[in-house]
Amino acid sequence: GAVVSQHPSRVICKSGTSVKIECRSLDFQATTMFWYRQFPKQSLMLMATSNEGSKATYEQGVEKDKFLINHASLTLSTLTVTSAHPEDSSFYICSARDYRWQGIDEAFFGQGTRLTVV
Amino acid sequence: GQNIDQPTEMTATEGAIVQINCTYQTSGFNGLFWYQQHAGEAPTFLSYNVLDGLEEKGRFSSFLSRSKGYSYLLLKELQMKDSASYLCAVMGDMDMGRRALTFGSGTRLQVQP
């Protein structure tokens, strides 16, 4: 199946600094990627939809100035957590859909990034 | 709005069969997915239903009834490695035609010897 690579897998940063997370589709082009956040023992919550060549679409309650999304190419989307605070500590996961596949509109997930803000 | 409900926790015995239910109310429907997620890892795809009926794939089967807004995931011949969270997700119609997945809260399955 299609492969989505996410980097880094773990990051610890100081409060007030910024962290960039990369999501790459390795063997297909992804015009749309999705960013999710997952707190412990909770499900995935969609943060934003990343669109290549245009602005991201953010879900209600997600601060677009804090969570900067850049979809620079058809294979790369980045999420930057700016001025991180301890409450931003979470598991961030990206996903992309390979529209070449027919029949199953499956989303492939990256490995996830565990962010800890101290 | 989107609402997906599934039990929080379930316990079953190794070798047995377990059924995890999921009910949903969403804006539009473009398919229902089941994912398995081990602690600290990303979800992995298990099954996809877009038409009513049962889809079987090895030890895992998934059922869908669109008229009832209901699905279940059936796991047979349970193994210890099946202990994980199982996420029900629906692809609805969101604004601007985006077809993102909305996830349920997940069901934590504990398989006991």
PDB file of C-alpha atoms in Angstrom:
ATOM      1  CA  GLY A   1       0.000   0.000   0.000  1.00  0.00           C
ATOM      2  CA  ALA A   2       0.833   3.654  -0.126  1.00  0.00           C
ATOM      3  CA  VAL A   3       3.363   4.944   2.407  1.00  0.00           C
ATOM      4  CA  VAL A   4       3.181   8.130   4.431  1.00  0.00           C
ATOM      5  CA  SER A   5       6.268   9.114   6.389  1.00  0.00           C
ATOM      6  CA  GLN A   6       6.110  11.502   9.336  1.00  0.00           C
ATOM      7  CA  HIS A   7       9.097  13.060  11.069  1.00  0.00           C
ATOM      8  CA  PRO A   8      10.145  13.389  13.839  1.00  0.00           C
ATOM      9  CA  SER A   9       8.534  10.541  15.761  1.00  0.00           C
ATOM     10  CA  ARG A  10       9.294  12.179  19.109  1.00  0.00           C
ATOM     11  CA  VAL A  11      10.234  15.713  20.070  1.00  0.00           C
ATOM     12  CA  ILE A  12      10.702  17.476  23.378  1.00  0.00           C
ATOM     13  CA  CYS A  13      10.827  21.248  23.332  1.00  0.00           C
ATOM     14  CA  LYS A  14      10.860  24.118  25.766  1.00  0.00           C
ATOM     15  CA  SER A  15       7.790  26.214  26.336  1.00  0.00           C
ATOM     16  CA  GLY A  16       7.685  29.187  23.977  1.00  0.00           C
ATOM     17  CA  THR A  17       9.648  27.568  21.164  1.00  0.00           C
ATOM     18  CA  SER A  18       8.336  26.336  17.807  1.00  0.00           C
ATOM     19  CA  VAL A  19       8.333  22.810  16.451  1.00  0.00           C
ATOM     20  CA  LYS A  20       7.969  21.683  12.847  1.00  0.00           C
ATOM     21  CA  ILE A  21       6.520  18.296  11.913  1.00  0.00           C
ATOM     22  CA  GLU A  22       6.856  16.942   8.375  1.00  0.00           C
ATOM     23  CA  CYS A  23       4.518  14.596   6.553  1.00  0.00           C
ATOM     24  CA  ARG A  24       5.578  13.063   3.247  1.00  0.00           C
ATOM     25  CA  SER A  25       3.794  10.785   0.820  1.00  0.00           C
ATOM     26  CA  LEU A  26       6.593   8.536  -0.415  1.00  0.00           C
ATOM     27  CA  ASP A  27       5.172   6.801  -3.454  1.00  0.00           C
ATOM     28  CA  PHE A  28       2.178   8.857  -4.476  1.00  0.00           C
ATOM     29  CA  GLN A  29       1.085  12.454  -4.876  1.00  0.00           C
ATOM     30  CA  ALA A  30      -1.240  13.817  -2.235  1.00  0.00           C
ATOM     31  CA  THR A  31      -3.103  16.990  -3.123  1.00  0.00           C
ATOM     32  CA  THR A  32      -4.800  16.802   0.252  1.00  0.00           C
ATOM     33  CA  MET A  33      -3.369  15.807   3.593  1.00  0.00           C
ATOM     34  CA  PHE A  34      -5.029  15.841   7.001  1.00  0.00           C
ATOM     35  CA  TRP A  35      -3.603  16.679  10.412  1.00  0.00           C
ATOM     36  CA  TYR A  36      -5.025  15.070  13.536  1.00  0.00           C
ATOM     37  CA  ARG A  37      -4.298  15.438  17.215  1.00  0.00           C
ATOM     38  CA  GLN A  38      -4.827  12.736  19.806  1.00  0.00           C
ATOM     39  CA  PHE A  39      -4.733  13.214  23.571  1.00  0.00           C
ATOM     40  CA  PRO A  40      -4.170  10.202  25.850  1.00  0.00           C
ATOM     41  CA  LYS A  41      -6.996   7.690  25.796  1.00  0.00           C
ATOM     42  CA  GLN A  42      -8.959   9.829  23.360  1.00  0.00           C
ATOM     43  CA  SER A  43      -9.645   9.465  19.672  1.00  0.00           C
ATOM     44  CA  LEU A  44      -8.196  11.361  16.767  1.00  0.00           C
ATOM     45  CA  MET A  45      -9.510  14.872  16.329  1.00  0.00           C
ATOM     46  CA  LEU A  46      -9.175  16.520  12.940  1.00  0.00           C
ATOM     47  CA  MET A  47      -7.264  19.784  13.214  1.00  0.00           C
ATOM     48  CA  ALA A  48      -7.003  20.915   9.636  1.00  0.00           C
ATOM     49  CA  THR A  49      -7.016  19.922   6.001  1.00  0.00           C
ATOM     50  CA  SER A  50      -3.864  20.777   4.108  1.00  0.00           C
ATOM     51  CA  ASN A  51      -4.307  21.640   0.450  1.00  0.00           C
ATOM     52  CA  GLU A  52      -1.423  21.813  -1.997  1.00  0.00           C
ATOM     53  CA  GLY A  53      -1.088  25.287  -3.415  1.00  0.00           C
ATOM     54  CA  SER A  54      -3.706  26.914  -1.221  1.00  0.00           C
ATOM     55  CA  LYS A  55      -4.480  27.775   2.371  1.00  0.00           C
ATOM     56  CA  ALA A  56      -5.285  25.070   4.864  1.00  0.00           C
ATOM     57  CA  THR A  57      -8.813  24.631   6.157  1.00  0.00           C
ATOM     58  CA  TYR A  58      -8.954  24.610   9.939  1.00  0.00           C
ATOM     59  CA  GLU A  59     -11.569  22.964  12.130  1.00  0.00           C
ATOM     60  CA  GLN A  60     -13.533  25.027  14.593  1.00  0.00           C
ATOM     61  CA  GLY A  61     -11.542  25.808  17.702  1.00  0.00           C
ATOM     62  CA  VAL A  62      -8.124  25.261  16.120  1.00  0.00           C
ATOM     63  CA  GLU A  63      -5.961  28.400  16.086  1.00  0.00           C
ATOM     64  CA  LYS A  64      -4.556  28.830  12.603  1.00  0.00           C
ATOM     65  CA  ASP A  65      -1.927  31.311  13.797  1.00  0.00           C
ATOM     66  CA  LYS A  66      -0.649  28.786  16.306  1.00  0.00           C
ATOM     67  CA  PHE A  67      -0.717  25.720  14.093  1.00  0.00           C
ATOM     68  CA  LEU A  68       0.833  26.784  10.798  1.00  0.00           C
ATOM     69  CA  ILE A  69       0.345  24.424   7.896  1.00  0.00           C
ATOM     70  CA  ASN A  70       2.278  24.597   4.661  1.00  0.00           C
ATOM     71  CA  HIS A  71       1.620  22.206   1.799  1.00  0.00           C
ATOM     72  CA  ALA A  72       4.703  23.030  -0.207  1.00  0.00           C
ATOM     73  CA  SER A  73       4.468  20.286  -2.802  1.00  0.00           C
ATOM     74  CA  LEU A  74       2.359  17.318  -3.818  1.00  0.00           C
ATOM     75  CA  THR A  75       4.358  15.092  -1.480  1.00  0.00           C
ATOM     76  CA  LEU A  76       5.053  17.295   1.545  1.00  0.00           C
ATOM     77  CA  SER A  77       2.949  19.010   4.190  1.00  0.00           C
ATOM     78  CA  THR A  78       4.354  20.572   7.349  1.00  0.00           C
ATOM     79  CA  LEU A  79       2.708  21.477  10.637  1.00  0.00           C
ATOM     80  CA  THR A  80       4.489  24.058  12.795  1.00  0.00           C
ATOM     81  CA  VAL A  81       3.389  24.441  16.399  1.00  0.00           C
ATOM     82  CA  THR A  82       4.350  28.005  17.256  1.00  0.00           C
ATOM     83  CA  SER A  83       5.070  29.255  20.769  1.00  0.00           C
ATOM     84  CA  ALA A  84       4.376  25.816  22.159  1.00  0.00           C
ATOM     85  CA  HIS A  85       2.936  25.415  25.640  1.00  0.00           C
ATOM     86  CA  PRO A  86       2.618  22.332  27.839  1.00  0.00           C
ATOM     87  CA  GLU A  87      -1.060  21.981  26.905  1.00  0.00           C
ATOM     88  CA  ASP A  88       0.047  21.456  23.285  1.00  0.00           C
ATOM     89  CA  SER A  89       1.714  18.215  24.324  1.00  0.00           C
ATOM     90  CA  SER A  90      -0.057  15.534  22.330  1.00  0.00           C
ATOM     91  CA  PHE A  91       0.256  12.910  19.605  1.00  0.00           C
ATOM     92  CA  TYR A  92       0.046  14.528  16.170  1.00  0.00           C
ATOM     93  CA  ILE A  93      -0.741  12.336  13.154  1.00  0.00           C
ATOM     94  CA  CYS A  94      -0.977  13.169   9.492  1.00  0.00           C
ATOM     95  CA  SER A  95      -2.804  11.220   6.825  1.00  0.00           C
ATOM     96  CA  ALA A  96      -3.062  11.332   3.078  1.00  0.00           C
ATOM     97  CA  ARG A  97      -5.275   9.696   0.550  1.00  0.00           C
ATOM     98  CA  ASP A  98      -3.974   7.961  -2.552  1.00  0.00           C
ATOM     99  CA  TYR A  99      -6.549   8.806  -5.172  1.00  0.00           C
ATOM    100  CA  ARG A 100      -5.061   6.313  -7.624  1.00  0.00           C
ATOM    101  CA  TRP A 101      -6.725   3.527  -5.668  1.00  0.00           C
ATOM    102  CA  GLN A 102     -10.161   2.612  -6.838  1.00  0.00           C
ATOM    103  CA  GLY A 103     -12.943   1.227  -4.732  1.00  0.00           C
ATOM    104  CA  ILE A 104     -11.500   1.981  -1.309  1.00  0.00           C
ATOM    105  CA  ASP A 105     -11.000   5.605  -0.401  1.00  0.00           C
ATOM    106  CA  GLU A 106      -8.515   4.637   2.253  1.00  0.00           C
ATOM    107  CA  ALA A 107      -6.494   7.131   4.211  1.00  0.00           C
ATOM    108  CA  PHE A 108      -2.903   6.207   5.016  1.00  0.00           C
ATOM    109  CA  PHE A 109      -1.418   7.465   8.241  1.00  0.00           C
ATOM    110  CA  GLY A 110       2.037   8.612   9.135  1.00  0.00           C
ATOM    111  CA  GLN A 111       3.762   7.127  12.154  1.00  0.00           C
ATOM    112  CA  GLY A 112       2.733  10.017  14.367  1.00  0.00           C
ATOM    113  CA  THR A 113       4.763  12.553  16.354  1.00  0.00           C
ATOM    114  CA  ARG A 114       4.781  12.580  20.129  1.00  0.00           C
ATOM    115  CA  LEU A 115       5.259  16.209  21.185  1.00  0.00           C
ATOM    116  CA  THR A 116       6.176  17.000  24.768  1.00  0.00           C
ATOM    117  CA  VAL A 117       6.460  20.638  25.792  1.00  0.00           C
ATOM    118  CA  VAL A 118       8.329  21.224  29.039  1.00  0.00           C
TER     119      VAL A 118
ATOM    120  CA  GLY B   1     -22.970  17.635  12.895  1.00  0.00           C
ATOM    121  CA  GLN B   2     -21.037  14.429  13.290  1.00  0.00           C
ATOM    122  CA  ASN B   3     -21.519  11.936  16.114  1.00  0.00           C
ATOM    123  CA  ILE B   4     -19.992   8.489  16.369  1.00  0.00           C
ATOM    124  CA  ASP B   5     -20.530   6.232  19.374  1.00  0.00           C
ATOM    125  CA  GLN B   6     -18.735   3.052  20.358  1.00  0.00           C
ATOM    126  CA  PRO B   7     -18.139   1.340  23.711  1.00  0.00           C
ATOM    127  CA  THR B   8     -15.173   2.616  25.673  1.00  0.00           C
ATOM    128  CA  GLU B   9     -13.758  -0.722  26.796  1.00  0.00           C
ATOM    129  CA  MET B  10     -14.302  -4.423  26.188  1.00  0.00           C
ATOM    130  CA  THR B  11     -12.673  -7.559  27.540  1.00  0.00           C
ATOM    131  CA  ALA B  12     -12.583 -10.951  25.834  1.00  0.00           C
ATOM    132  CA  THR B  13     -10.812 -14.283  26.126  1.00  0.00           C
ATOM    133  CA  GLU B  14      -8.097 -15.603  23.852  1.00  0.00           C
ATOM    134  CA  GLY B  15      -9.599 -17.808  21.137  1.00  0.00           C
ATOM    135  CA  ALA B  16     -13.066 -16.314  21.508  1.00  0.00           C
ATOM    136  CA  ILE B  17     -15.113 -14.002  19.260  1.00  0.00           C
ATOM    137  CA  VAL B  18     -15.825 -10.359  20.056  1.00  0.00           C
ATOM    138  CA  GLN B  19     -18.128  -7.852  18.354  1.00  0.00           C
ATOM    139  CA  ILE B  20     -17.453  -4.123  18.624  1.00  0.00           C
ATOM    140  CA  ASN B  21     -20.439  -1.942  17.749  1.00  0.00           C
ATOM    141  CA  CYS B  22     -20.481   1.535  16.285  1.00  0.00           C
ATOM    142  CA  THR B  23     -23.417   3.867  15.673  1.00  0.00           C
ATOM    143  CA  TYR B  24     -23.160   7.091  13.767  1.00  0.00           C
ATOM    144  CA  GLN B  25     -25.036  10.227  12.749  1.00  0.00           C
ATOM    145  CA  THR B  26     -23.167  12.243  10.160  1.00  0.00           C
ATOM    146  CA  SER B  27     -23.675  14.846   7.496  1.00  0.00           C
ATOM    147  CA  GLY B  28     -23.550  12.689   4.399  1.00  0.00           C
ATOM    148  CA  PHE B  29     -22.002   9.246   4.140  1.00  0.00           C
ATOM    149  CA  ASN B  30     -19.135   8.145   1.941  1.00  0.00           C
ATOM    150  CA  GLY B  31     -18.022   5.039   3.767  1.00  0.00           C
ATOM    151  CA  LEU B  32     -17.193   3.641   7.198  1.00  0.00           C
ATOM    152  CA  PHE B  33     -13.722   2.537   8.244  1.00  0.00           C
ATOM    153  CA  TRP B  34     -12.341   0.455  11.071  1.00  0.00           C
ATOM    154  CA  TYR B  35      -8.784   1.025  12.278  1.00  0.00           C
ATOM    155  CA  GLN B  36      -6.653  -0.749  14.852  1.00  0.00           C
ATOM    156  CA  GLN B  37      -4.368   1.339  17.016  1.00  0.00           C
ATOM    157  CA  HIS B  38      -1.807   0.047  19.482  1.00  0.00           C
ATOM    158  CA  ALA B  39      -0.746   2.402  22.250  1.00  0.00           C
ATOM    159  CA  GLY B  40       1.621   5.102  21.021  1.00  0.00           C
ATOM    160  CA  GLU B  41       1.321   4.065  17.385  1.00  0.00           C
ATOM    161  CA  ALA B  42      -0.564   5.340  14.363  1.00  0.00           C
ATOM    162  CA  PRO B  43      -3.814   3.651  13.303  1.00  0.00           C
ATOM    163  CA  THR B  44      -3.666   0.827  10.795  1.00  0.00           C
ATOM    164  CA  PHE B  45      -6.459   0.128   8.323  1.00  0.00           C
ATOM    165  CA  LEU B  46      -8.651  -2.911   8.957  1.00  0.00           C
ATOM    166  CA  SER B  47     -11.771  -2.598   6.842  1.00  0.00           C
ATOM    167  CA  TYR B  48     -14.010  -0.394   4.753  1.00  0.00           C
ATOM    168  CA  ASN B  49     -17.780  -0.595   4.149  1.00  0.00           C
ATOM    169  CA  VAL B  50     -19.742   1.645   1.851  1.00  0.00           C
ATOM    170  CA  LEU B  51     -22.627  -0.701   0.977  1.00  0.00           C
ATOM    171  CA  ASP B  52     -24.864  -2.622   3.371  1.00  0.00           C
ATOM    172  CA  GLY B  53     -23.710  -6.062   4.344  1.00  0.00           C
ATOM    173  CA  LEU B  54     -20.776  -7.999   5.651  1.00  0.00           C
ATOM    174  CA  GLU B  55     -17.174  -7.685   4.492  1.00  0.00           C
ATOM    175  CA  GLU B  56     -14.920 -10.526   5.554  1.00  0.00           C
ATOM    176  CA  LYS B  57     -11.143 -10.393   5.657  1.00  0.00           C
ATOM    177  CA  GLY B  58      -9.487 -13.271   7.462  1.00  0.00           C
ATOM    178  CA  ARG B  59     -10.207 -13.190  11.178  1.00  0.00           C
ATOM    179  CA  PHE B  60     -11.800  -9.744  10.888  1.00  0.00           C
ATOM    180  CA  SER B  61     -15.247  -8.953   9.473  1.00  0.00           C
ATOM    181  CA  SER B  62     -17.154  -5.701   9.336  1.00  0.00           C
ATOM    182  CA  PHE B  63     -20.880  -5.140   8.879  1.00  0.00           C
ATOM    183  CA  LEU B  64     -22.777  -2.033   7.818  1.00  0.00           C
ATOM    184  CA  SER B  65     -26.426  -0.984   7.875  1.00  0.00           C
ATOM    185  CA  ARG B  66     -26.772   2.494   6.426  1.00  0.00           C
ATOM    186  CA  SER B  67     -30.481   2.771   7.225  1.00  0.00           C
ATOM    187  CA  LYS B  68     -29.742   2.142  10.898  1.00  0.00           C
ATOM    188  CA  GLY B  69     -26.494   4.112  11.043  1.00  0.00           C
ATOM    189  CA  TYR B  70     -24.837   1.034  12.497  1.00  0.00           C
ATOM    190  CA  SER B  71     -21.712  -0.994  12.002  1.00  0.00           C
ATOM    191  CA  TYR B  72     -19.831  -3.684  13.864  1.00  0.00           C
ATOM    192  CA  LEU B  73     -16.362  -5.154  13.736  1.00  0.00           C
ATOM    193  CA  LEU B  74     -16.165  -8.876  14.422  1.00  0.00           C
ATOM    194  CA  LEU B  75     -12.900 -10.408  15.565  1.00  0.00           C
ATOM    195  CA  LYS B  76     -12.629 -14.204  15.541  1.00  0.00           C
ATOM    196  CA  GLU B  77     -10.083 -16.525  17.126  1.00  0.00           C
ATOM    197  CA  LEU B  78      -8.809 -13.746  19.323  1.00  0.00           C
ATOM    198  CA  GLN B  79      -5.092 -13.528  19.947  1.00  0.00           C
ATOM    199  CA  MET B  80      -3.239 -11.653  22.663  1.00  0.00           C
ATOM    200  CA  LYS B  81      -1.810  -9.300  20.030  1.00  0.00           C
ATOM    201  CA  ASP B  82      -5.356  -8.164  19.238  1.00  0.00           C
ATOM    202  CA  SER B  83      -5.323  -6.152  22.463  1.00  0.00           C
ATOM    203  CA  ALA B  84      -5.550  -2.608  21.105  1.00  0.00           C
ATOM    204  CA  SER B  85      -7.937   0.257  20.503  1.00  0.00           C
ATOM    205  CA  TYR B  86     -10.356  -0.122  17.620  1.00  0.00           C
ATOM    206  CA  LEU B  87     -11.487   3.087  15.965  1.00  0.00           C
ATOM    207  CA  CYS B  88     -14.677   3.481  13.986  1.00  0.00           C
ATOM    208  CA  ALA B  89     -14.454   6.339  11.474  1.00  0.00           C
ATOM    209  CA  VAL B  90     -16.962   7.742   9.018  1.00  0.00           C
ATOM    210  CA  MET B  91     -16.267   9.757   5.919  1.00  0.00           C
ATOM    211  CA  GLY B  92     -19.019  12.325   5.732  1.00  0.00           C
ATOM    212  CA  ASP B  93     -19.501  15.460   3.736  1.00  0.00           C
ATOM    213  CA  MET B  94     -17.770  18.405   5.303  1.00  0.00           C
ATOM    214  CA  ASP B  95     -17.768  21.956   4.141  1.00  0.00           C
ATOM    215  CA  MET B  96     -16.142  22.821   0.822  1.00  0.00           C
ATOM    216  CA  GLY B  97     -16.460  19.208  -0.284  1.00  0.00           C
ATOM    217  CA  ARG B  98     -13.704  17.947   2.003  1.00  0.00           C
ATOM    218  CA  ARG B  99     -13.967  14.252   2.673  1.00  0.00           C
ATOM    219  CA  ALA B 100     -12.109  13.877   5.916  1.00  0.00           C
ATOM    220  CA  LEU B 101     -12.670  11.110   8.432  1.00  0.00           C
ATOM    221  CA  THR B 102     -14.510  11.654  11.694  1.00  0.00           C
ATOM    222  CA  PHE B 103     -13.393   9.202  14.350  1.00  0.00           C
ATOM    223  CA  GLY B 104     -15.258   7.680  17.248  1.00  0.00           C
ATOM    224  CA  SER B 105     -13.625   7.704  20.645  1.00  0.00           C
ATOM    225  CA  GLY B 106     -12.283   4.192  20.141  1.00  0.00           C
ATOM    226  CA  THR B 107     -12.900   0.906  21.948  1.00  0.00           C
ATOM    227  CA  ARG B 108     -10.044  -0.448  24.062  1.00  0.00           C
ATOM    228  CA  LEU B 109     -10.076  -4.234  23.768  1.00  0.00           C
ATOM    229  CA  GLN B 110      -8.240  -6.311  26.334  1.00  0.00           C
ATOM    230  CA  VAL B 111      -7.691  -9.952  25.409  1.00  0.00           C
ATOM    231  CA  GLN B 112      -7.114 -12.194  28.407  1.00  0.00           C
ATOM    232  CA  PRO B 113      -5.504 -15.667  28.465  1.00  0.00           C
TER     233      PRO B 113
END
